[in-house]
PDB file of N, CA and C in Angstrom:
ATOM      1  N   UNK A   1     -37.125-100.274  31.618  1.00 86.00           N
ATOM      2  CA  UNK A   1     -37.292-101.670  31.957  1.00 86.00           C
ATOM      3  C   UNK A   1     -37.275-101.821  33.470  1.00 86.00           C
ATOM      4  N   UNK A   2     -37.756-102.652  33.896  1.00 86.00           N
ATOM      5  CA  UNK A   2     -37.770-103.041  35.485  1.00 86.00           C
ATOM      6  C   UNK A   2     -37.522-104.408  35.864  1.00 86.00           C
ATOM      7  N   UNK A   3     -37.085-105.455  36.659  1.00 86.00           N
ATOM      8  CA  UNK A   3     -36.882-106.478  36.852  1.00 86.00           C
ATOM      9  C   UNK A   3     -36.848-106.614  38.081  1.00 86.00           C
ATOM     10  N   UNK A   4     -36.426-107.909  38.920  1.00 85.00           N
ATOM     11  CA  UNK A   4     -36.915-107.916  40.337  1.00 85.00           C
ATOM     12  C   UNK A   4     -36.710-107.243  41.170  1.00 85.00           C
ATOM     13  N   UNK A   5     -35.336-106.794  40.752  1.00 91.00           N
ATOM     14  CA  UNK A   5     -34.627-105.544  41.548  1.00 91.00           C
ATOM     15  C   UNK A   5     -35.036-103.739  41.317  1.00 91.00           C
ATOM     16  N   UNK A   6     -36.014-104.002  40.509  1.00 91.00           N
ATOM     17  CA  UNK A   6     -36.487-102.490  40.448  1.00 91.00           C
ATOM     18  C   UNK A   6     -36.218-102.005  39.231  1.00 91.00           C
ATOM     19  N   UNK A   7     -36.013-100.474  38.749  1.00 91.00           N
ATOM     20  CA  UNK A   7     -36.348-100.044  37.603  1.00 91.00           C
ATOM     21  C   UNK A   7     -34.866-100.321  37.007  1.00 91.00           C
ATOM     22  N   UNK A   8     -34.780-100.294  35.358  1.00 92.00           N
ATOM     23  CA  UNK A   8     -33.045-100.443  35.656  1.00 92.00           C
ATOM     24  C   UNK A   8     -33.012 -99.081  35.054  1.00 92.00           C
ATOM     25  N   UNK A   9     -32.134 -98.583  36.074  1.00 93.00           N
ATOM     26  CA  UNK A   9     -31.447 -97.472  35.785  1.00 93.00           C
ATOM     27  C   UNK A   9     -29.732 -97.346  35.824  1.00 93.00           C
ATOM     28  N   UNK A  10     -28.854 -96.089  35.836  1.00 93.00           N
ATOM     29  CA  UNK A  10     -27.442 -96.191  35.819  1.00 93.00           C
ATOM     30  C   UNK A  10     -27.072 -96.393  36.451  1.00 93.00           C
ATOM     31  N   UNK A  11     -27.224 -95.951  37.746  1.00 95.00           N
ATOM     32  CA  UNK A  11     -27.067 -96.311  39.265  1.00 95.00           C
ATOM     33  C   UNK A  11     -26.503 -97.501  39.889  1.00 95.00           C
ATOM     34  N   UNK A  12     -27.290 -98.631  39.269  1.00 95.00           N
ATOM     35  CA  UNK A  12     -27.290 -99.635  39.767  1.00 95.00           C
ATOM     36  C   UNK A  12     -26.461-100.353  39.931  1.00 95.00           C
ATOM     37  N   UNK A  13     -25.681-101.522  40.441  1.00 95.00           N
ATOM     38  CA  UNK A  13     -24.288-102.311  40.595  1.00 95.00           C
ATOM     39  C   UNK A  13     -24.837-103.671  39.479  1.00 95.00           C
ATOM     40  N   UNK A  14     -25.998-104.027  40.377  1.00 95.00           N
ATOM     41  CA  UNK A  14     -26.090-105.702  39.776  1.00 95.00           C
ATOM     42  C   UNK A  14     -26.834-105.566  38.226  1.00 95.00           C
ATOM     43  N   UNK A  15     -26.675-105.332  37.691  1.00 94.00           N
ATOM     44  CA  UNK A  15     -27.113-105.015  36.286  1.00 94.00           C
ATOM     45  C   UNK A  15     -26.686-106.420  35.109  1.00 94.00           C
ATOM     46  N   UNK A  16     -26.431-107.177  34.265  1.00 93.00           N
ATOM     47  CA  UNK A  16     -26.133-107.838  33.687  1.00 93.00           C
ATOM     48  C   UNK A  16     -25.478-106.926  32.458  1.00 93.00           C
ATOM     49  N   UNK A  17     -24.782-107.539  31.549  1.00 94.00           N
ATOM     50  CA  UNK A  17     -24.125-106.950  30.453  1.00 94.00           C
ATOM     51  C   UNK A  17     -25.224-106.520  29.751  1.00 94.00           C
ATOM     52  N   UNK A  18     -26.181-108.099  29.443  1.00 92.00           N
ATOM     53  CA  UNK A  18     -27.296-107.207  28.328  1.00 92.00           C
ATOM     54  C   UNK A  18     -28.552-106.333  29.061  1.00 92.00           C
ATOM     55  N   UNK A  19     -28.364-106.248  30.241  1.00 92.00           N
ATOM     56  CA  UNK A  19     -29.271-105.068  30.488  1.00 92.00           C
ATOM     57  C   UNK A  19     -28.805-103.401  30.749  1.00 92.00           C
ATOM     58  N   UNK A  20     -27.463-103.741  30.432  1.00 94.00           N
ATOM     59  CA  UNK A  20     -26.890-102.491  30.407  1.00 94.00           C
ATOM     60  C   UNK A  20     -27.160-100.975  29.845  1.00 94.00           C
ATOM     61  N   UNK A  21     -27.236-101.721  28.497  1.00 94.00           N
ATOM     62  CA  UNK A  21     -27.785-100.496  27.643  1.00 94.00           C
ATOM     63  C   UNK A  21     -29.234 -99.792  27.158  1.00 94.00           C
ATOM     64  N   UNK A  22     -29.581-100.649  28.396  1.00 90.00           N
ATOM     65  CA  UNK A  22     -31.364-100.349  28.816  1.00 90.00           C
ATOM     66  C   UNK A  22     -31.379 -99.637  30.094  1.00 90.00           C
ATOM     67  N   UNK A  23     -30.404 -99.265  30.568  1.00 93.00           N
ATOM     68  CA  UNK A  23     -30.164 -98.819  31.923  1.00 93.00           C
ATOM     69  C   UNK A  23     -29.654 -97.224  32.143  1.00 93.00           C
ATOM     70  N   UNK A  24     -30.859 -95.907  31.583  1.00 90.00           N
ATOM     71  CA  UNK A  24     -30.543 -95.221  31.583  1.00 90.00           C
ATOM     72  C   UNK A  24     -30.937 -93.965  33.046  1.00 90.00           C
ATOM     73  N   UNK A  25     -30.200 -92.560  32.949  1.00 92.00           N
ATOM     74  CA  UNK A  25     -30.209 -92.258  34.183  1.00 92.00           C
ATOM     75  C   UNK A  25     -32.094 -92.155  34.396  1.00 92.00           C
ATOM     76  N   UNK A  26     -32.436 -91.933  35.566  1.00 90.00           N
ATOM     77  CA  UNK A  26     -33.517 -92.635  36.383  1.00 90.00           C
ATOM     78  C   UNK A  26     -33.519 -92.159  37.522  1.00 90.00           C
ATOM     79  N   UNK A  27     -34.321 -91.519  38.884  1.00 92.00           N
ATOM     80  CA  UNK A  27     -34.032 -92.157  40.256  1.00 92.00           C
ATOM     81  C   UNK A  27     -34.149 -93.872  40.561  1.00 92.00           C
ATOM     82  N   UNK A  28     -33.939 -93.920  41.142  1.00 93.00           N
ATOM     83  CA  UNK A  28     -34.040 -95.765  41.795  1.00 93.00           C
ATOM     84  C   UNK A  28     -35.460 -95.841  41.656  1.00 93.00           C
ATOM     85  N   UNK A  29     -36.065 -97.212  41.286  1.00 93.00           N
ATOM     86  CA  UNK A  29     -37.068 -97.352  42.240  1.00 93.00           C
ATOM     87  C   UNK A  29     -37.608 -98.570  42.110  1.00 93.00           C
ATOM     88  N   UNK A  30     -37.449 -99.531  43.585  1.00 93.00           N
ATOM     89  CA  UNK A  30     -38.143-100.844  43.344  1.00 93.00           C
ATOM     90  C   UNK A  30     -39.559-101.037  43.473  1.00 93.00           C
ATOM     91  N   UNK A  31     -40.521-100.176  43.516  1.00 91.00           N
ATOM     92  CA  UNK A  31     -41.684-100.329  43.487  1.00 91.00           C
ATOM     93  C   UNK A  31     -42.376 -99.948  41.730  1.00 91.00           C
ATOM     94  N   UNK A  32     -42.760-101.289  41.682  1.00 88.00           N
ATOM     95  CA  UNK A  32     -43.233-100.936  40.209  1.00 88.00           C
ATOM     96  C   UNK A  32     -44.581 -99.870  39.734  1.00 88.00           C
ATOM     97  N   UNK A  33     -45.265 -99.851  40.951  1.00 88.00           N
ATOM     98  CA  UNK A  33     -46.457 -98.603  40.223  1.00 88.00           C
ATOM     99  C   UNK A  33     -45.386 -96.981  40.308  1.00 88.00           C
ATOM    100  N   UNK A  34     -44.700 -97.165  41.513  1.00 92.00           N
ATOM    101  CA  UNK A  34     -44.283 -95.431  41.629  1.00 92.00           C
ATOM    102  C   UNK A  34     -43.175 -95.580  40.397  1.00 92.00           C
ATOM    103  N   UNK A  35     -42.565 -96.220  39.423  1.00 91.00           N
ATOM    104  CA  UNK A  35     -41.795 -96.253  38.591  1.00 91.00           C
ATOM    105  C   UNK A  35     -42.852 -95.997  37.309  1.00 91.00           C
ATOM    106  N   UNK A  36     -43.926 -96.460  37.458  1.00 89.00           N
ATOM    107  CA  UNK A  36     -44.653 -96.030  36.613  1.00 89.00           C
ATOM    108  C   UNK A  36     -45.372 -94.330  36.646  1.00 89.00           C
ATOM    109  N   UNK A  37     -45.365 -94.362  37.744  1.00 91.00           N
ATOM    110  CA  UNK A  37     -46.534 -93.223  38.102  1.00 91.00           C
ATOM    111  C   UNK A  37     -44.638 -92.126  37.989  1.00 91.00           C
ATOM    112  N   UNK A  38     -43.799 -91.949  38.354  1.00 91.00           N
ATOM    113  CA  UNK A  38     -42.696 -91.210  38.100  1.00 91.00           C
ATOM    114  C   UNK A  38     -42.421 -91.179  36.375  1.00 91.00           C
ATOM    115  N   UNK A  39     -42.687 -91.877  36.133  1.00 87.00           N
ATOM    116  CA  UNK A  39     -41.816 -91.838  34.311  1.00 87.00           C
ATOM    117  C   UNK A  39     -43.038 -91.845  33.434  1.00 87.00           C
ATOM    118  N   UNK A  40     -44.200 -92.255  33.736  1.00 87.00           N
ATOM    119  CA  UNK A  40     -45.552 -92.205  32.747  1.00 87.00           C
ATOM    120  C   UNK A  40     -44.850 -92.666  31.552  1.00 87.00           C
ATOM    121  N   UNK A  41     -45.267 -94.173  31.684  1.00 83.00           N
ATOM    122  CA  UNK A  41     -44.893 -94.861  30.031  1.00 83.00           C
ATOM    123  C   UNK A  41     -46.027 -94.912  29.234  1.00 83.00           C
ATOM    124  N   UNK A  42     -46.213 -95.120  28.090  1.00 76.00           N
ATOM    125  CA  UNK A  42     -47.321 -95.221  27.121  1.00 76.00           C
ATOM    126  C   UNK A  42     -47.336 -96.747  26.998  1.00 76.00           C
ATOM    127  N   UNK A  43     -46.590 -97.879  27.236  1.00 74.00           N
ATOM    128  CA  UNK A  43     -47.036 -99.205  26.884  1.00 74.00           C
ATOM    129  C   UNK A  43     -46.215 -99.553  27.770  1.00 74.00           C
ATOM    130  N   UNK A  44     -47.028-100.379  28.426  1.00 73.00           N
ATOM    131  CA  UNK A  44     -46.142-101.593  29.559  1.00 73.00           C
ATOM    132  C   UNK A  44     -46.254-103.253  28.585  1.00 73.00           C
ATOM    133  N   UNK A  45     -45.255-103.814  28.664  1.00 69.00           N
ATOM    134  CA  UNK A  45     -44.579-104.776  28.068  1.00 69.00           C
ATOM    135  C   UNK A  45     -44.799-106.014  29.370  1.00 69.00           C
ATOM    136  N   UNK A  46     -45.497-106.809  29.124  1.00 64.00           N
ATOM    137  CA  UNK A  46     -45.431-107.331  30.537  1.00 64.00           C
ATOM    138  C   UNK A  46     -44.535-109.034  29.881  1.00 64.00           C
ATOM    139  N   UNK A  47     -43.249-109.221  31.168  1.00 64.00           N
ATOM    140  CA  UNK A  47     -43.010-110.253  30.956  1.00 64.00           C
ATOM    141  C   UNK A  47     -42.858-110.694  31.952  1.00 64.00           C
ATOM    142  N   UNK A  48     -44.114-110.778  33.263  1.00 62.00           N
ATOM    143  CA  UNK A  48     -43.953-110.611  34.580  1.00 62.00           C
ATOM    144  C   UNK A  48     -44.177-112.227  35.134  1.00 62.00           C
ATOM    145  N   UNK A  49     -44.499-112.936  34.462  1.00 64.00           N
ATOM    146  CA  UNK A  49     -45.100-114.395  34.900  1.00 64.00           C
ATOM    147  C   UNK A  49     -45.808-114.698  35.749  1.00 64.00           C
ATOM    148  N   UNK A  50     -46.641-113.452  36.413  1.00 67.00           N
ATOM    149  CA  UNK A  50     -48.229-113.609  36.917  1.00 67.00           C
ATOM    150  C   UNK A  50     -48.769-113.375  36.235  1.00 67.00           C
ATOM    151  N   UNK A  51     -50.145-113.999  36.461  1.00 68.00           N
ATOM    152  CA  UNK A  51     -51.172-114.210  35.747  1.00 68.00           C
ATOM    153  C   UNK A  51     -51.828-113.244  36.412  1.00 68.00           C
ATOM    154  N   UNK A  52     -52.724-112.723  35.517  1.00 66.00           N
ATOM    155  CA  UNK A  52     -53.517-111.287  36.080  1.00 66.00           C
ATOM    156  C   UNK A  52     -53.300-109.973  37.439  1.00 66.00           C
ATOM    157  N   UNK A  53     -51.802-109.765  36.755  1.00 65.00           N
ATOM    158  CA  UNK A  53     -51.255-108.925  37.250  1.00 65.00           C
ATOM    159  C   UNK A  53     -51.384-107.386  37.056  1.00 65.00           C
ATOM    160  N   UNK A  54     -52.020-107.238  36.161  1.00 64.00           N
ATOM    161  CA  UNK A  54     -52.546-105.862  35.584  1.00 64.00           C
ATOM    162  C   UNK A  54     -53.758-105.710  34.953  1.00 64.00           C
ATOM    163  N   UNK A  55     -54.446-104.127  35.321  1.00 61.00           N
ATOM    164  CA  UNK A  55     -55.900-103.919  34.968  1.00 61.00           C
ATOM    165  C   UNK A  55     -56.183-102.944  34.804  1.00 61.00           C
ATOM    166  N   UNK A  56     -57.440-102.628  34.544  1.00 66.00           N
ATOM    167  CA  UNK A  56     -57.764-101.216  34.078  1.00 66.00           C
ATOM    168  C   UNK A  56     -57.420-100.932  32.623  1.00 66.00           C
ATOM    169  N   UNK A  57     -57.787-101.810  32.151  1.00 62.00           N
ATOM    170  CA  UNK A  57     -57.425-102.335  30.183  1.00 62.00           C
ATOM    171  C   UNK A  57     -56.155-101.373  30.172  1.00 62.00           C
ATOM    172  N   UNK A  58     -54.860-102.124  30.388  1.00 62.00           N
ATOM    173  CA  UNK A  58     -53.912-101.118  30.058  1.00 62.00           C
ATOM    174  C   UNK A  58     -53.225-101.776  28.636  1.00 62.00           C
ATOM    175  N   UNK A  59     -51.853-101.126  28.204  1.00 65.00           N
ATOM    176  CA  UNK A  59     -51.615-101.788  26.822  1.00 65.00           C
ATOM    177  C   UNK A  59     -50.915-102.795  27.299  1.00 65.00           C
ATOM    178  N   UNK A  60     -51.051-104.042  26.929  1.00 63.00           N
ATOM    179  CA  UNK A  60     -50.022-105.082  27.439  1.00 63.00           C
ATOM    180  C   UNK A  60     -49.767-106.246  26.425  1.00 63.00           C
ATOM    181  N   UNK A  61     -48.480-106.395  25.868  1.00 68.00           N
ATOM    182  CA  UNK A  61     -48.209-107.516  25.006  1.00 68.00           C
ATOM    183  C   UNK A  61     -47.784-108.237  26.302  1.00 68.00           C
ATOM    184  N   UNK A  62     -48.683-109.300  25.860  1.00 67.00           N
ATOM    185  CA  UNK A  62     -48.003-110.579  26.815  1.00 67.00           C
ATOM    186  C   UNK A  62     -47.002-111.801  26.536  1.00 67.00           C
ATOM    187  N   UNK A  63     -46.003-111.670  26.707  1.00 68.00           N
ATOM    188  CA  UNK A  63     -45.019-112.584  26.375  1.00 68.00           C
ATOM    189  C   UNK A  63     -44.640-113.651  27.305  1.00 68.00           C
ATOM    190  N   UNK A  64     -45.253-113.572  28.841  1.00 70.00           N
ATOM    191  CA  UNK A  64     -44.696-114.848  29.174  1.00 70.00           C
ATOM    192  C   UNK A  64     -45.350-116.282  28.997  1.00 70.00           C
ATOM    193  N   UNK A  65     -44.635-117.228  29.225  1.00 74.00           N
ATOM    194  CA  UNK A  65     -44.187-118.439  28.681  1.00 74.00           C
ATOM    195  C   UNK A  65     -44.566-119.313  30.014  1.00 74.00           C
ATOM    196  N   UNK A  66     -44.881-119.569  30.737  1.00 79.00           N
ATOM    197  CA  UNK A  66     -46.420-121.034  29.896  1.00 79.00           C
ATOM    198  C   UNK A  66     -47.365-120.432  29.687  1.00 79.00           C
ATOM    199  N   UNK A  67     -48.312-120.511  28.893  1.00 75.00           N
ATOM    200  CA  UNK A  67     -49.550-119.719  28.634  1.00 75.00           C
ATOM    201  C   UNK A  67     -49.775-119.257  30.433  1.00 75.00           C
ATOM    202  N   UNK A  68     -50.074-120.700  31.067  1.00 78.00           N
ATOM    203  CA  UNK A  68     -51.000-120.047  32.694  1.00 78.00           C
ATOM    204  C   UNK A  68     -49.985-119.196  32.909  1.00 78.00           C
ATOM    205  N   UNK A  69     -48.826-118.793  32.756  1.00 77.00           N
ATOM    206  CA  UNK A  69     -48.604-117.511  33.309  1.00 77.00           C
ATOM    207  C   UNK A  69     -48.955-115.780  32.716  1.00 77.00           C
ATOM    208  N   UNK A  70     -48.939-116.248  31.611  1.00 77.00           N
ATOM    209  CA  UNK A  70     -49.538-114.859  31.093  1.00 77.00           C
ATOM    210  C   UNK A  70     -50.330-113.882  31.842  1.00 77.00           C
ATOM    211  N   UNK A  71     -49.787-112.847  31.605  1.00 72.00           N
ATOM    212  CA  UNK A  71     -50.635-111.527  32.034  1.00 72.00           C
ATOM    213  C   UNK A  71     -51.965-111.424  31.452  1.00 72.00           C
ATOM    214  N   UNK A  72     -52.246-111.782  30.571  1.00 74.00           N
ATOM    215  CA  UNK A  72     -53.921-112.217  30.658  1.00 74.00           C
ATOM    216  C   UNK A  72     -54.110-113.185  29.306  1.00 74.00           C
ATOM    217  N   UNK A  73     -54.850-113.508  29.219  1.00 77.00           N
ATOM    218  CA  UNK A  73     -55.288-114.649  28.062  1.00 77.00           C
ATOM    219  C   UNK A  73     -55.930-113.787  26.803  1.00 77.00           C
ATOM    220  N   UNK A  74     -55.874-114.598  25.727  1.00 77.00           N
ATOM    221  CA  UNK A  74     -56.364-114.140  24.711  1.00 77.00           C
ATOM    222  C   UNK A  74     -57.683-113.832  24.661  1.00 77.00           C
ATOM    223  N   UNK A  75     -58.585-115.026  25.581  1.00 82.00           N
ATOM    224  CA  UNK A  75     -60.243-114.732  26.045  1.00 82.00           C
ATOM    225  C   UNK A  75     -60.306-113.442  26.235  1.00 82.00           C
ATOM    226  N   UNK A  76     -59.692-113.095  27.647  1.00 78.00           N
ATOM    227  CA  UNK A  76     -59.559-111.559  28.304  1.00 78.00           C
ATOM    228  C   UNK A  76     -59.486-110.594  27.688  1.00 78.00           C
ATOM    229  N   UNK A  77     -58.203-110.678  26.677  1.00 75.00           N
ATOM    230  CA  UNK A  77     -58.071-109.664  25.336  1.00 75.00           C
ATOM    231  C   UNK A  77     -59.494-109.260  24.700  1.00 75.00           C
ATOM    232  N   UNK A  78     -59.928-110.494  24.115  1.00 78.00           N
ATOM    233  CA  UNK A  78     -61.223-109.962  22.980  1.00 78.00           C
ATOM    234  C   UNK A  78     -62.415-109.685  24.021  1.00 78.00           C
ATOM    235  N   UNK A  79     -62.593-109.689  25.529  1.00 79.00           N
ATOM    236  CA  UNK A  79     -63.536-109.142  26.240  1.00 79.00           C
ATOM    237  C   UNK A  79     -63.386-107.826  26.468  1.00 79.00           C
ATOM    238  N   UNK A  80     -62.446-107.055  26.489  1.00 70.00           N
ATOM    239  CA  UNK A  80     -61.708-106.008  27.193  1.00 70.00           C
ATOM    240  C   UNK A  80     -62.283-104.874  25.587  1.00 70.00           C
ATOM    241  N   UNK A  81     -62.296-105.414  24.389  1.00 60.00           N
ATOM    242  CA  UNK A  81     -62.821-105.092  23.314  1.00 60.00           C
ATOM    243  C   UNK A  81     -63.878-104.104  23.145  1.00 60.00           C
TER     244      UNK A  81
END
């Protein structure tokens, strides 16, 4: 998982209770592509609240909340097809 503060790993101080046990060992890293490009995930989960924040048809359930923030629209989805 990653959040504003970077990837969560064990390391970390400011962590919340429930992100705790998502917080396994890791190097640091607040840059979100080299956290990607270091750990190579198979599905990114986006709950980032920009809107077209990711590309290159990657896998992305979009969960944020107002639609205009979504990581891409449902249009986008069935073009990407």
């Amino acid at each position: 998982m990653f959040d504003v503060n970077g990837l969560l790993e064990s390391t970390r101080a400011d962590l919340a209770n429930f992100q705790k046990p998502y917080a396994h060992q890791h190097p640091p890293f607040k840059d979100f592509v080299q956290a990607i490009e270091a750990n190579k995930p198979t599905a990114i989960i986006g709950f980032r609240t920009v809107a077209k924040a990711f590309n290159r048809r990657p896998i992305i359930f979009p969960y944020s909340n107002p639609t205009s923030h979504s990581e891409f629209s449902a249009e986008e989805a069935y073009r990407w097809v």
